[in-house]
PDB file of C-alpha atoms in Angstrom:
ATOM      1  CA  UNK L  29      56.228 140.397 144.884  1.00 50.00           C
ATOM      2  CA  UNK L  30      54.197 143.079 146.566  1.00 48.00           C
ATOM      3  CA  UNK L  31      54.883 144.684 149.900  1.00 51.00           C
ATOM      4  CA  UNK L  32      52.495 144.628 152.841  1.00 54.00           C
ATOM      5  CA  UNK L  33      51.189 148.122 152.155  1.00 55.00           C
ATOM      6  CA  UNK L  34      49.830 147.331 148.680  1.00 84.00           C
ATOM      7  CA  UNK L  35      48.723 143.713 149.244  1.00 82.00           C
ATOM      8  CA  UNK L  36      45.122 144.793 149.887  1.00 84.00           C
ATOM      9  CA  UNK L  37      44.787 146.276 146.395  1.00 87.00           C
ATOM     10  CA  UNK L  38      47.369 144.365 144.363  1.00 92.00           C
ATOM     11  CA  UNK L  39      45.958 142.947 141.114  1.00 92.00           C
ATOM     12  CA  UNK L  40      48.692 140.265 141.039  1.00 95.00           C
ATOM     13  CA  UNK L  41      46.934 136.892 140.636  1.00 97.00           C
ATOM     14  CA  UNK L  42      48.513 135.268 143.712  1.00 97.00           C
ATOM     15  CA  UNK L  43      47.643 138.297 145.870  1.00 97.00           C
ATOM     16  CA  UNK L  44      44.005 138.260 144.723  1.00 97.00           C
ATOM     17  CA  UNK L  45      43.745 134.545 145.485  1.00 98.00           C
ATOM     18  CA  UNK L  46      45.407 134.986 148.887  1.00 97.00           C
ATOM     19  CA  UNK L  47      42.897 137.757 149.757  1.00 97.00           C
ATOM     20  CA  UNK L  48      40.124 135.307 148.910  1.00 97.00           C
ATOM     21  CA  UNK L  49      41.509 132.727 151.364  1.00 96.00           C
ATOM     22  CA  UNK L  50      41.956 135.351 154.092  1.00 95.00           C
ATOM     23  CA  UNK L  51      38.393 136.632 153.618  1.00 95.00           C
ATOM     24  CA  UNK L  52      37.062 133.078 153.701  1.00 94.00           C
ATOM     25  CA  UNK L  53      38.983 132.270 156.883  1.00 92.00           C
ATOM     26  CA  UNK L  54      37.658 135.460 158.498  1.00 92.00           C
ATOM     27  CA  UNK L  55      34.083 134.707 157.409  1.00 92.00           C
ATOM     28  CA  UNK L  56      34.089 138.070 155.584  1.00 95.00           C
ATOM     29  CA  UNK L  57      31.803 137.302 152.660  1.00 95.00           C
ATOM     30  CA  UNK L  58      31.794 140.915 151.463  1.00 96.00           C
ATOM     31  CA  UNK L  59      35.603 140.901 151.160  1.00 96.00           C
ATOM     32  CA  UNK L  60      35.448 137.490 149.497  1.00 96.00           C
ATOM     33  CA  UNK L  61      32.901 138.729 146.934  1.00 97.00           C
ATOM     34  CA  UNK L  62      35.224 141.683 146.229  1.00 97.00           C
ATOM     35  CA  UNK L  63      37.807 139.210 144.860  1.00 97.00           C
ATOM     36  CA  UNK L  64      35.323 137.680 142.383  1.00 98.00           C
ATOM     37  CA  UNK L  65      34.468 138.916 138.897  1.00 98.00           C
ATOM     38  CA  UNK L  66      30.778 139.668 138.220  1.00 98.00           C
ATOM     39  CA  UNK L  67      30.711 136.749 135.741  1.00 98.00           C
ATOM     40  CA  UNK L  68      32.797 134.346 137.871  1.00 98.00           C
ATOM     41  CA  UNK L  69      32.425 130.602 137.253  1.00 98.00           C
ATOM     42  CA  UNK L  70      33.071 128.697 140.510  1.00 98.00           C
ATOM     43  CA  UNK L  71      33.078 124.898 140.154  1.00 98.00           C
ATOM     44  CA  UNK L  72      32.883 122.534 143.099  1.00 97.00           C
ATOM     45  CA  UNK L  73      34.019 119.041 142.058  1.00 96.00           C
ATOM     46  CA  UNK L  74      31.585 116.298 141.049  1.00 96.00           C
ATOM     47  CA  UNK L  75      31.021 114.087 144.088  1.00 94.00           C
ATOM     48  CA  UNK L  76      31.569 116.979 146.523  1.00 94.00           C
ATOM     49  CA  UNK L  77      28.439 117.739 148.600  1.00 92.00           C
ATOM     50  CA  UNK L  78      28.050 121.141 146.896  1.00 94.00           C
ATOM     51  CA  UNK L  79      28.998 119.906 143.399  1.00 96.00           C
ATOM     52  CA  UNK L  80      28.165 122.259 140.573  1.00 97.00           C
ATOM     53  CA  UNK L  81      29.135 125.500 138.907  1.00 98.00           C
ATOM     54  CA  UNK L  82      28.002 128.738 140.506  1.00 98.00           C
ATOM     55  CA  UNK L  83      27.984 132.193 138.976  1.00 97.00           C
ATOM     56  CA  UNK L  84      28.085 135.743 140.350  1.00 98.00           C
ATOM     57  CA  UNK L  85      29.818 136.677 143.578  1.00 98.00           C
ATOM     58  CA  UNK L  86      26.540 136.498 145.508  1.00 97.00           C
ATOM     59  CA  UNK L  87      25.710 133.136 143.958  1.00 97.00           C
ATOM     60  CA  UNK L  88      29.080 131.715 145.009  1.00 97.00           C
ATOM     61  CA  UNK L  89      28.916 132.893 148.612  1.00 96.00           C
ATOM     62  CA  UNK L  90      25.279 131.856 149.139  1.00 96.00           C
ATOM     63  CA  UNK L  91      25.585 128.455 147.438  1.00 96.00           C
ATOM     64  CA  UNK L  92      29.023 127.521 148.773  1.00 96.00           C
ATOM     65  CA  UNK L  93      30.372 129.473 151.745  1.00 94.00           C
ATOM     66  CA  UNK L  94      27.048 129.990 153.535  1.00 94.00           C
ATOM     67  CA  UNK L  95      26.033 126.347 153.052  1.00 95.00           C
ATOM     68  CA  UNK L  96      29.398 125.094 154.295  1.00 95.00           C
ATOM     69  CA  UNK L  97      28.914 127.205 157.438  1.00 93.00           C
ATOM     70  CA  UNK L  98      25.458 125.666 157.950  1.00 95.00           C
ATOM     71  CA  UNK L  99      26.690 122.066 157.678  1.00 95.00           C
ATOM     72  CA  UNK L 100      30.217 122.248 159.163  1.00 96.00           C
ATOM     73  CA  UNK L 101      31.850 123.765 162.233  1.00 95.00           C
ATOM     74  CA  UNK L 102      35.153 125.491 161.635  1.00 94.00           C
ATOM     75  CA  UNK L 103      35.295 124.875 157.882  1.00 94.00           C
ATOM     76  CA  UNK L 104      38.672 126.181 156.741  1.00 93.00           C
ATOM     77  CA  UNK L 105      40.837 125.967 153.659  1.00 95.00           C
ATOM     78  CA  UNK L 106      44.496 126.087 154.695  1.00 95.00           C
ATOM     79  CA  UNK L 107      46.464 127.310 151.678  1.00 96.00           C
ATOM     80  CA  UNK L 108      50.109 126.337 151.738  1.00 95.00           C
ATOM     81  CA  UNK L 109      51.656 126.163 148.253  1.00 97.00           C
ATOM     82  CA  UNK L 110      51.057 128.502 145.321  1.00 98.00           C
ATOM     83  CA  UNK L 111      52.062 127.734 141.736  1.00 98.00           C
ATOM     84  CA  UNK L 112      51.598 130.740 139.468  1.00 97.00           C
ATOM     85  CA  UNK L 113      51.691 130.753 135.677  1.00 98.00           C
ATOM     86  CA  UNK L 114      50.463 134.079 134.319  1.00 97.00           C
ATOM     87  CA  UNK L 115      46.761 134.377 135.132  1.00 97.00           C
ATOM     88  CA  UNK L 116      46.620 130.812 136.476  1.00 98.00           C
ATOM     89  CA  UNK L 117      47.127 130.159 140.176  1.00 98.00           C
ATOM     90  CA  UNK L 118      47.096 126.602 141.527  1.00 98.00           C
ATOM     91  CA  UNK L 119      46.943 126.338 145.294  1.00 98.00           C
ATOM     92  CA  UNK L 120      47.668 123.181 147.232  1.00 98.00           C
ATOM     93  CA  UNK L 121      45.790 123.258 150.506  1.00 97.00           C
ATOM     94  CA  UNK L 122      43.769 121.194 152.941  1.00 96.00           C
ATOM     95  CA  UNK L 123      40.284 121.422 154.342  1.00 96.00           C
ATOM     96  CA  UNK L 124      39.583 120.973 158.028  1.00 96.00           C
ATOM     97  CA  UNK L 125      36.156 120.993 159.667  1.00 96.00           C
ATOM     98  CA  UNK L 126      33.743 119.056 161.843  1.00 97.00           C
ATOM     99  CA  UNK L 127      30.455 117.918 160.371  1.00 96.00           C
ATOM    100  CA  UNK L 128      27.594 119.280 162.497  1.00 97.00           C
ATOM    101  CA  UNK L 129      25.312 116.292 161.913  1.00 96.00           C
ATOM    102  CA  UNK L 130      27.819 113.513 162.668  1.00 97.00           C
ATOM    103  CA  UNK L 131      30.517 115.197 164.758  1.00 97.00           C
ATOM    104  CA  UNK L 132      33.143 113.657 162.455  1.00 97.00           C
ATOM    105  CA  UNK L 133      36.243 115.630 161.499  1.00 96.00           C
ATOM    106  CA  UNK L 134      37.860 116.010 158.104  1.00 96.00           C
ATOM    107  CA  UNK L 135      41.443 116.841 157.243  1.00 96.00           C
ATOM    108  CA  UNK L 136      41.797 116.354 153.479  1.00 96.00           C
ATOM    109  CA  UNK L 137      44.194 117.594 150.829  1.00 96.00           C
ATOM    110  CA  UNK L 138      42.791 119.755 148.066  1.00 97.00           C
ATOM    111  CA  UNK L 139      43.977 121.580 144.974  1.00 98.00           C
ATOM    112  CA  UNK L 140      42.315 124.732 143.691  1.00 98.00           C
ATOM    113  CA  UNK L 141      42.828 126.198 140.218  1.00 98.00           C
ATOM    114  CA  UNK L 142      42.037 129.895 139.923  1.00 98.00           C
ATOM    115  CA  UNK L 143      42.093 132.086 136.833  1.00 98.00           C
ATOM    116  CA  UNK L 144      42.585 135.772 137.654  1.00 98.00           C
ATOM    117  CA  UNK L 145      42.071 138.585 135.134  1.00 97.00           C
ATOM    118  CA  UNK L 146      42.056 142.300 135.808  1.00 96.00           C
ATOM    119  CA  UNK L 147      42.568 141.743 139.527  1.00 96.00           C
ATOM    120  CA  UNK L 148      39.499 139.496 139.912  1.00 98.00           C
ATOM    121  CA  UNK L 149      38.922 135.750 140.040  1.00 98.00           C
ATOM    122  CA  UNK L 150      37.054 134.782 136.875  1.00 98.00           C
ATOM    123  CA  UNK L 151      37.231 131.002 137.261  1.00 98.00           C
ATOM    124  CA  UNK L 152      37.719 128.492 140.069  1.00 98.00           C
ATOM    125  CA  UNK L 153      37.898 124.710 139.954  1.00 98.00           C
ATOM    126  CA  UNK L 154      38.194 122.447 142.990  1.00 98.00           C
ATOM    127  CA  UNK L 155      39.951 119.076 143.148  1.00 97.00           C
ATOM    128  CA  UNK L 156      39.428 117.114 146.377  1.00 96.00           C
ATOM    129  CA  UNK L 157      39.067 113.571 147.708  1.00 92.00           C
ATOM    130  CA  UNK L 158      35.288 113.728 147.815  1.00 93.00           C
ATOM    131  CA  UNK L 159      34.997 110.287 149.431  1.00 93.00           C
ATOM    132  CA  UNK L 160      36.797 111.567 152.551  1.00 93.00           C
ATOM    133  CA  UNK L 161      34.394 114.497 152.833  1.00 94.00           C
ATOM    134  CA  UNK L 162      31.334 112.273 152.358  1.00 93.00           C
ATOM    135  CA  UNK L 163      32.616 109.749 154.934  1.00 94.00           C
ATOM    136  CA  UNK L 164      32.509 112.497 157.558  1.00 95.00           C
ATOM    137  CA  UNK L 165      28.874 113.181 156.630  1.00 95.00           C
ATOM    138  CA  UNK L 166      27.715 109.574 157.149  1.00 95.00           C
ATOM    139  CA  UNK L 167      26.617 108.090 160.461  1.00 86.00           C
TER     140      UNK L 167
END
């Protein structure tokens, strides 16, 4: 485990993933991109409004984070449990937000699988109850 002084630069997979969540929560897309490998593959689950696989740090933030901010107020991923196996980090979390079009809230459980190599996230896969998210988007 790393101490507070070296967390910001630690290449440990769980630390890299945690920095990604902190950057996302702060809306700091530059810091978020700094956690992603140039050839990152970021997959949003089939059935999720932003379903697909995105590549490059800029591609991920423009296609996912920026679009979430356009469509949802207060979108947040609350990470609570980390399971680490070498370069694999599985995070159990929940999403909370309010859909801008409908005013409906979500509070759904989610699992994220990250692969971290050389201090950067090279792969991400989302698992979420997509029906709950879509329900909040329907009038």
